[in-house]
């Protein structure tokens, strides 16, 4: 059973939620303010011996920034909740803070509050706050739209498989250090995009999500591509009208972003067998 999916579905039917289902939520009383939260948990999302504490800090922050980019929002500030592993020493804590600082400096973010406790493992919960003039939602796909993603996929899956076998994948892999080179491209391309999200659980899983949101099938030309199972890629997956393909391609090239056309929006529903990416 996918406990995460069951929990979210049960919570949504409780009658006390609003806006759940997107990468972030646009707050109605505060025009243009976007809020998103992600948890980065030891032995679920990472192992310290795989990443090192500096990369843990950097990646925890960047995966939240990716949600802001997915909503076409500019991240501004963050609330940080941390459960520190009681076995961590001062050098580990300094490395963790160095990673958080590096991400904040790179994307011009301030940590404005939060909470810290000590427990049996390391968990980071980050609430990201940002602003947008024209948000991008998961809803809005239209029949006949092209489906595309930015960048190249498969590095994270390859690195994870190597680590599980006891190997040592390249430290340049996106599994260790996500790269969000497409941020400016998404901002420039927003006018043409109908719906989108970041690829955190793999293309197959994200197509299933988009299909459910839009009540349309996200039909992939090559659904058995191994790379489409790869989660934690943090590239963008989106759909747009066929007539806008060349305009988007020009903007992608101008920002040195690779644009990959992978499918089409059709009638029906997508039910791809996706890899359950985050599990312990």
mmCIF file of C-alpha atoms in Angstrom:
data_model
loop_
_atom_site.group_PDB
_atom_site.id
_atom_site.type_symbol
_atom_site.label_atom_id
_atom_site.label_comp_id
_atom_site.label_asym_id
_atom_site.label_seq_id
_atom_site.Cartn_x
_atom_site.Cartn_y
_atom_site.Cartn_z
ATOM 1 C CA UNK A 1 0.000 0.000 0.000
ATOM 2 C CA UNK A 2 1.189 3.537 -0.793
ATOM 3 C CA UNK A 3 0.705 4.959 2.715
ATOM 4 C CA UNK A 4 1.553 8.507 1.626
ATOM 5 C CA UNK A 5 -1.123 8.519 -1.098
ATOM 6 C CA UNK A 6 -3.695 6.946 1.254
ATOM 7 C CA UNK A 7 -2.979 9.494 3.993
ATOM 8 C CA UNK A 8 -3.309 12.456 1.602
ATOM 9 C CA UNK A 9 -6.539 11.093 0.111
ATOM 10 C CA UNK A 10 -8.022 10.511 3.566
ATOM 11 C CA UNK A 11 -6.952 13.987 4.699
ATOM 12 C CA UNK A 12 -8.458 15.618 1.607
ATOM 13 C CA UNK A 13 -11.824 13.948 2.246
ATOM 14 C CA UNK A 14 -11.861 15.162 5.870
ATOM 15 C CA UNK A 15 -13.271 18.553 4.889
ATOM 16 C CA UNK A 16 -10.572 20.592 6.651
ATOM 17 C CA UNK A 17 -8.103 21.068 3.777
ATOM 18 C CA UNK A 18 -7.761 23.700 1.084
ATOM 19 C CA UNK A 19 -5.414 23.848 -1.902
ATOM 20 C CA UNK A 20 -3.739 20.450 -1.364
ATOM 21 C CA UNK A 21 -2.611 18.750 -4.584
ATOM 22 C CA UNK A 22 -0.245 21.262 -6.179
ATOM 23 C CA UNK A 23 3.469 21.938 -5.657
ATOM 24 C CA UNK A 24 2.457 24.922 -3.529
ATOM 25 C CA UNK A 25 -0.665 26.838 -2.587
ATOM 26 C CA UNK A 26 -1.543 30.394 -3.631
ATOM 27 C CA UNK A 27 -2.845 32.161 -0.525
ATOM 28 C CA UNK A 28 -6.073 34.022 -1.375
ATOM 29 C CA UNK A 29 -5.846 36.828 1.235
ATOM 30 C CA UNK A 30 -2.279 37.615 0.096
ATOM 31 C CA UNK A 31 -2.301 38.195 -3.635
ATOM 32 C CA UNK A 32 0.633 36.496 -5.339
ATOM 33 C CA UNK A 33 2.006 34.778 -2.196
ATOM 34 C CA UNK A 34 2.858 31.078 -2.590
ATOM 35 C CA UNK A 35 3.540 28.695 0.290
ATOM 36 C CA UNK A 36 4.983 25.161 0.029
ATOM 37 C CA UNK A 37 6.296 22.627 2.551
ATOM 38 C CA UNK A 38 8.488 19.542 2.146
ATOM 39 C CA UNK A 39 9.949 17.104 4.649
ATOM 40 C CA UNK A 40 13.438 15.697 4.061
ATOM 41 C CA UNK A 41 13.820 12.623 6.279
ATOM 42 C CA UNK A 42 16.762 10.355 7.093
ATOM 43 C CA UNK A 43 16.410 6.777 5.771
ATOM 44 C CA UNK A 44 13.478 7.846 3.587
ATOM 45 C CA UNK A 45 14.912 10.614 1.386
ATOM 46 C CA UNK A 46 18.590 10.275 2.259
ATOM 47 C CA UNK A 47 21.288 8.490 4.203
ATOM 48 C CA UNK A 48 23.984 10.782 5.675
ATOM 49 C CA UNK A 49 26.696 8.310 4.682
ATOM 50 C CA UNK A 50 25.575 8.643 1.050
ATOM 51 C CA UNK A 51 25.315 12.418 0.838
ATOM 52 C CA UNK A 52 27.314 13.901 3.688
ATOM 53 C CA UNK A 53 25.729 16.539 5.921
ATOM 54 C CA UNK A 54 26.560 19.534 3.726
ATOM 55 C CA UNK A 55 24.771 17.986 0.748
ATOM 56 C CA UNK A 56 21.853 17.017 3.010
ATOM 57 C CA UNK A 57 21.403 20.669 4.003
ATOM 58 C CA UNK A 58 21.718 21.914 0.435
ATOM 59 C CA UNK A 59 19.375 19.321 -1.048
ATOM 60 C CA UNK A 60 16.728 19.777 1.666
ATOM 61 C CA UNK A 61 16.498 23.453 0.763
ATOM 62 C CA UNK A 62 16.724 23.017 -3.007
ATOM 63 C CA UNK A 63 13.881 20.469 -3.274
ATOM 64 C CA UNK A 64 11.618 23.108 -1.696
ATOM 65 C CA UNK A 65 12.916 25.789 -4.049
ATOM 66 C CA UNK A 66 12.051 23.435 -6.911
ATOM 67 C CA UNK A 67 8.397 23.542 -5.790
ATOM 68 C CA UNK A 68 8.502 27.342 -5.995
ATOM 69 C CA UNK A 69 9.888 27.201 -9.534
ATOM 70 C CA UNK A 70 7.206 24.659 -10.449
ATOM 71 C CA UNK A 71 4.568 27.217 -9.410
ATOM 72 C CA UNK A 72 6.395 29.970 -11.368
ATOM 73 C CA UNK A 73 7.132 31.685 -8.060
ATOM 74 C CA UNK A 74 10.268 33.388 -6.749
ATOM 75 C CA UNK A 75 11.302 31.972 -3.345
ATOM 76 C CA UNK A 76 11.855 34.684 -0.753
ATOM 77 C CA UNK A 77 12.060 33.186 2.723
ATOM 78 C CA UNK A 78 11.808 29.918 4.628
ATOM 79 C CA UNK A 79 10.712 28.484 7.964
ATOM 80 C CA UNK A 80 13.012 25.675 9.076
ATOM 81 C CA UNK A 81 12.034 22.837 11.384
ATOM 82 C CA UNK A 82 14.856 20.437 12.301
ATOM 83 C CA UNK A 83 14.986 17.240 14.326
ATOM 84 C CA UNK A 84 18.698 16.699 14.922
ATOM 85 C CA UNK A 85 20.122 13.215 15.359
ATOM 86 C CA UNK A 86 21.488 13.114 18.924
ATOM 87 C CA UNK A 87 24.580 11.307 17.568
ATOM 88 C CA UNK A 88 25.603 14.283 15.403
ATOM 89 C CA UNK A 89 28.724 16.146 16.527
ATOM 90 C CA UNK A 90 29.573 19.828 16.073
ATOM 91 C CA UNK A 91 31.357 19.260 12.775
ATOM 92 C CA UNK A 92 28.270 17.512 11.348
ATOM 93 C CA UNK A 93 26.039 20.394 12.441
ATOM 94 C CA UNK A 94 28.427 22.941 10.894
ATOM 95 C CA UNK A 95 28.402 20.974 7.628
ATOM 96 C CA UNK A 96 24.582 20.856 7.664
ATOM 97 C CA UNK A 97 24.378 24.624 8.166
ATOM 98 C CA UNK A 98 26.959 25.187 5.425
ATOM 99 C CA UNK A 99 24.713 23.314 2.971
ATOM 100 C CA UNK A 100 21.631 25.281 4.015
ATOM 101 C CA UNK A 101 23.595 28.521 3.717
ATOM 102 C CA UNK A 102 24.893 27.646 0.245
ATOM 103 C CA UNK A 103 21.374 27.100 -1.077
ATOM 104 C CA UNK A 104 20.060 30.266 0.574
ATOM 105 C CA UNK A 105 22.892 32.367 -0.880
ATOM 106 C CA UNK A 106 22.455 30.850 -4.348
ATOM 107 C CA UNK A 107 18.725 31.629 -4.483
ATOM 108 C CA UNK A 108 18.698 34.778 -2.287
ATOM 109 C CA UNK A 109 16.561 33.311 0.526
ATOM 110 C CA UNK A 110 16.393 34.189 4.218
ATOM 111 C CA UNK A 111 15.460 31.715 6.967
ATOM 112 C CA UNK A 112 12.984 33.712 9.069
ATOM 113 C CA UNK A 113 12.063 31.229 11.816
ATOM 114 C CA UNK A 114 11.259 27.640 12.721
ATOM 115 C CA UNK A 115 11.947 25.147 15.485
ATOM 116 C CA UNK A 116 14.650 22.674 16.518
ATOM 117 C CA UNK A 117 14.513 19.493 18.579
ATOM 118 C CA UNK A 118 16.861 16.543 19.181
ATOM 119 C CA UNK A 119 15.753 13.007 18.352
ATOM 120 C CA UNK A 120 16.912 9.655 17.022
ATOM 121 C CA UNK A 121 17.398 10.705 13.391
ATOM 122 C CA UNK A 122 17.787 13.784 11.213
ATOM 123 C CA UNK A 123 14.655 15.289 9.677
ATOM 124 C CA UNK A 124 14.262 18.708 8.071
ATOM 125 C CA UNK A 125 10.856 20.294 7.456
ATOM 126 C CA UNK A 126 11.027 23.437 5.344
ATOM 127 C CA UNK A 127 8.153 25.801 4.613
ATOM 128 C CA UNK A 128 9.055 27.987 1.635
ATOM 129 C CA UNK A 129 7.388 31.345 0.990
ATOM 130 C CA UNK A 130 7.514 33.028 -2.400
ATOM 131 C CA UNK A 131 5.735 35.416 -4.720
ATOM 132 C CA UNK A 132 4.352 35.153 -8.241
ATOM 133 C CA UNK A 133 2.448 37.293 -10.714
ATOM 134 C CA UNK A 134 1.239 34.377 -12.804
ATOM 135 C CA UNK A 135 1.215 31.021 -10.963
ATOM 136 C CA UNK A 136 1.487 27.720 -12.803
ATOM 137 C CA UNK A 137 -0.857 24.993 -11.546
ATOM 138 C CA UNK A 138 -1.122 21.248 -12.157
ATOM 139 C CA UNK A 139 -4.595 21.897 -13.566
ATOM 140 C CA UNK A 140 -5.261 23.481 -16.944
ATOM 141 C CA UNK A 141 -4.138 20.856 -19.479
ATOM 142 C CA UNK A 142 -6.042 20.890 -22.765
ATOM 143 C CA UNK A 143 -6.885 18.121 -25.181
ATOM 144 C CA UNK A 144 -4.179 17.869 -27.848
ATOM 145 C CA UNK A 145 -1.454 19.572 -25.771
ATOM 146 C CA UNK A 146 2.140 18.472 -26.199
ATOM 147 C CA UNK A 147 3.913 17.086 -23.116
ATOM 148 C CA UNK A 148 7.574 17.967 -22.505
ATOM 149 C CA UNK A 149 10.230 18.026 -19.804
ATOM 150 C CA UNK A 150 13.397 20.018 -19.283
ATOM 151 C CA UNK A 151 16.910 18.607 -19.025
ATOM 152 C CA UNK A 152 17.966 14.972 -19.033
ATOM 153 C CA UNK A 153 16.506 12.234 -16.824
ATOM 154 C CA UNK A 154 17.781 9.021 -15.272
ATOM 155 C CA UNK A 155 20.815 10.134 -13.254
ATOM 156 C CA UNK A 156 19.117 9.824 -9.877
ATOM 157 C CA UNK A 157 17.765 6.328 -10.537
ATOM 158 C CA UNK A 158 21.153 5.194 -11.776
ATOM 159 C CA UNK A 159 22.911 6.654 -8.723
ATOM 160 C CA UNK A 160 20.397 5.141 -6.290
ATOM 161 C CA UNK A 161 20.762 1.676 -7.845
ATOM 162 C CA UNK A 162 24.549 1.950 -7.586
ATOM 163 C CA UNK A 163 24.387 2.997 -3.933
ATOM 164 C CA UNK A 164 22.023 0.147 -3.048
ATOM 165 C CA UNK A 165 24.540 -2.258 -4.613
ATOM 166 C CA UNK A 166 27.343 -0.746 -2.558
ATOM 167 C CA UNK A 167 28.832 1.171 -5.472
ATOM 168 C CA UNK A 168 30.064 4.754 -5.717
ATOM 169 C CA UNK A 169 28.211 6.772 -8.379
ATOM 170 C CA UNK A 170 29.585 10.033 -9.735
ATOM 171 C CA UNK A 171 29.408 12.829 -7.141
ATOM 172 C CA UNK A 172 28.206 15.089 -9.980
ATOM 173 C CA UNK A 173 24.920 13.165 -10.189
ATOM 174 C CA UNK A 174 21.695 15.122 -9.625
ATOM 175 C CA UNK A 175 20.911 12.593 -6.893
ATOM 176 C CA UNK A 176 23.556 14.323 -4.763
ATOM 177 C CA UNK A 177 23.165 17.909 -5.969
ATOM 178 C CA UNK A 178 19.945 18.893 -7.798
ATOM 179 C CA UNK A 179 20.416 21.532 -10.474
ATOM 180 C CA UNK A 180 17.600 23.987 -11.166
ATOM 181 C CA UNK A 181 18.956 25.572 -14.347
ATOM 182 C CA UNK A 182 15.467 25.869 -15.838
ATOM 183 C CA UNK A 183 14.141 28.507 -13.396
ATOM 184 C CA UNK A 184 14.511 31.505 -15.719
ATOM 185 C CA UNK A 185 13.233 29.521 -18.682
ATOM 186 C CA UNK A 186 10.004 28.631 -16.831
ATOM 187 C CA UNK A 187 9.477 32.288 -15.924
ATOM 188 C CA UNK A 188 9.945 33.297 -19.571
ATOM 189 C CA UNK A 189 7.828 30.422 -20.901
ATOM 190 C CA UNK A 190 4.930 30.738 -18.428
ATOM 191 C CA UNK A 191 2.669 32.486 -20.979
ATOM 192 C CA UNK A 192 2.622 29.318 -23.092
ATOM 193 C CA UNK A 193 2.336 26.686 -20.340
ATOM 194 C CA UNK A 194 -1.067 25.232 -19.446
ATOM 195 C CA UNK A 195 -0.114 22.966 -16.535
ATOM 196 C CA UNK A 196 3.050 21.616 -14.952
ATOM 197 C CA UNK A 197 4.958 20.314 -11.935
ATOM 198 C CA UNK A 198 8.478 19.320 -10.984
ATOM 199 C CA UNK A 199 9.685 15.738 -11.389
ATOM 200 C CA UNK A 200 10.216 14.523 -7.836
ATOM 201 C CA UNK A 201 8.793 10.988 -8.154
ATOM 202 C CA UNK A 202 9.477 10.213 -11.824
ATOM 203 C CA UNK A 203 7.728 11.076 -15.096
ATOM 204 C CA UNK A 204 5.358 8.085 -14.856
ATOM 205 C CA UNK A 205 4.142 9.085 -11.389
ATOM 206 C CA UNK A 206 3.850 12.755 -12.367
ATOM 207 C CA UNK A 207 1.836 11.896 -15.500
ATOM 208 C CA UNK A 208 -0.560 9.903 -13.325
ATOM 209 C CA UNK A 209 -0.946 12.947 -11.057
ATOM 210 C CA UNK A 210 -1.548 15.329 -13.947
ATOM 211 C CA UNK A 211 -4.025 12.901 -15.473
ATOM 212 C CA UNK A 212 -6.025 12.704 -12.248
ATOM 213 C CA UNK A 213 -6.032 16.494 -11.843
ATOM 214 C CA UNK A 214 -7.112 17.211 -15.413
ATOM 215 C CA UNK A 215 -9.304 14.153 -16.167
ATOM 216 C CA UNK A 216 -7.260 13.576 -19.328
ATOM 217 C CA UNK A 217 -4.639 11.009 -20.364
ATOM 218 C CA UNK A 218 -1.008 12.072 -20.484
ATOM 219 C CA UNK A 219 0.032 9.655 -23.209
ATOM 220 C CA UNK A 220 3.788 9.112 -23.517
ATOM 221 C CA UNK A 221 5.350 8.182 -26.851
ATOM 222 C CA UNK A 222 7.777 5.787 -25.109
ATOM 223 C CA UNK A 223 6.241 4.874 -21.741
ATOM 224 C CA UNK A 224 8.787 2.125 -21.034
ATOM 225 C CA UNK A 225 11.784 4.460 -20.931
ATOM 226 C CA UNK A 226 13.827 3.483 -17.856
ATOM 227 C CA UNK A 227 14.569 7.146 -17.171
ATOM 228 C CA UNK A 228 10.850 7.868 -16.698
ATOM 229 C CA UNK A 229 10.983 5.891 -13.423
ATOM 230 C CA UNK A 230 13.687 8.136 -12.025
ATOM 231 C CA UNK A 231 12.603 10.358 -9.142
ATOM 232 C CA UNK A 232 14.428 13.277 -7.527
ATOM 233 C CA UNK A 233 15.306 14.710 -10.925
ATOM 234 C CA UNK A 234 13.729 18.114 -10.159
ATOM 235 C CA UNK A 235 13.322 18.984 -13.818
ATOM 236 C CA UNK A 236 9.998 20.433 -15.023
ATOM 237 C CA UNK A 237 7.201 18.461 -16.700
ATOM 238 C CA UNK A 238 4.550 20.538 -18.467
ATOM 239 C CA UNK A 239 2.064 20.719 -21.329
ATOM 240 C CA UNK A 240 1.359 23.386 -23.929
ATOM 241 C CA UNK A 241 -0.400 23.958 -27.252
ATOM 242 C CA UNK A 242 1.180 22.489 -30.379
ATOM 243 C CA UNK A 243 1.304 25.927 -32.036
ATOM 244 C CA UNK A 244 3.633 27.234 -29.280
ATOM 245 C CA UNK A 245 6.319 24.564 -29.623
ATOM 246 C CA UNK A 246 8.762 26.647 -31.693
ATOM 247 C CA UNK A 247 8.371 29.667 -29.425
ATOM 248 C CA UNK A 248 9.150 27.516 -26.390
ATOM 249 C CA UNK A 249 12.071 25.868 -28.142
ATOM 250 C CA UNK A 250 13.594 29.284 -28.902
ATOM 251 C CA UNK A 251 13.302 30.335 -25.282
ATOM 252 C CA UNK A 252 14.778 27.046 -24.078
ATOM 253 C CA UNK A 253 17.787 27.485 -26.349
ATOM 254 C CA UNK A 254 18.224 31.078 -25.217
ATOM 255 C CA UNK A 255 18.488 29.853 -21.603
ATOM 256 C CA UNK A 256 20.582 26.788 -22.545
ATOM 257 C CA UNK A 257 17.854 24.451 -21.339
ATOM 258 C CA UNK A 258 17.186 21.170 -23.097
ATOM 259 C CA UNK A 259 13.527 20.711 -24.085
ATOM 260 C CA UNK A 260 12.294 17.141 -24.654
ATOM 261 C CA UNK A 261 8.956 16.406 -26.346
ATOM 262 C CA UNK A 262 7.662 13.131 -24.861
ATOM 263 C CA UNK A 263 3.919 12.828 -25.381
ATOM 264 C CA UNK A 264 0.483 14.257 -25.961
ATOM 265 C CA UNK A 265 -2.642 14.960 -23.891
ATOM 266 C CA UNK A 266 -5.533 12.721 -25.001
ATOM 267 C CA UNK A 267 -8.956 11.619 -23.810
ATOM 268 C CA UNK A 268 -8.971 9.018 -21.046
ATOM 269 C CA UNK A 269 -6.788 8.528 -17.981
ATOM 270 C CA UNK A 270 -3.147 7.594 -17.418
ATOM 271 C CA UNK A 271 -2.376 4.644 -15.158
ATOM 272 C CA UNK A 272 1.341 4.025 -15.534
ATOM 273 C CA UNK A 273 3.079 1.597 -13.185
ATOM 274 C CA UNK A 274 5.388 4.028 -11.446
ATOM 275 C CA UNK A 275 8.246 3.304 -9.078
ATOM 276 C CA UNK A 276 7.466 4.130 -5.433
ATOM 277 C CA UNK A 277 10.446 6.406 -5.036
ATOM 278 C CA UNK A 278 10.425 7.374 -1.347
ATOM 279 C CA UNK A 279 10.143 4.424 0.993
ATOM 280 C CA UNK A 280 12.091 3.073 3.930
#
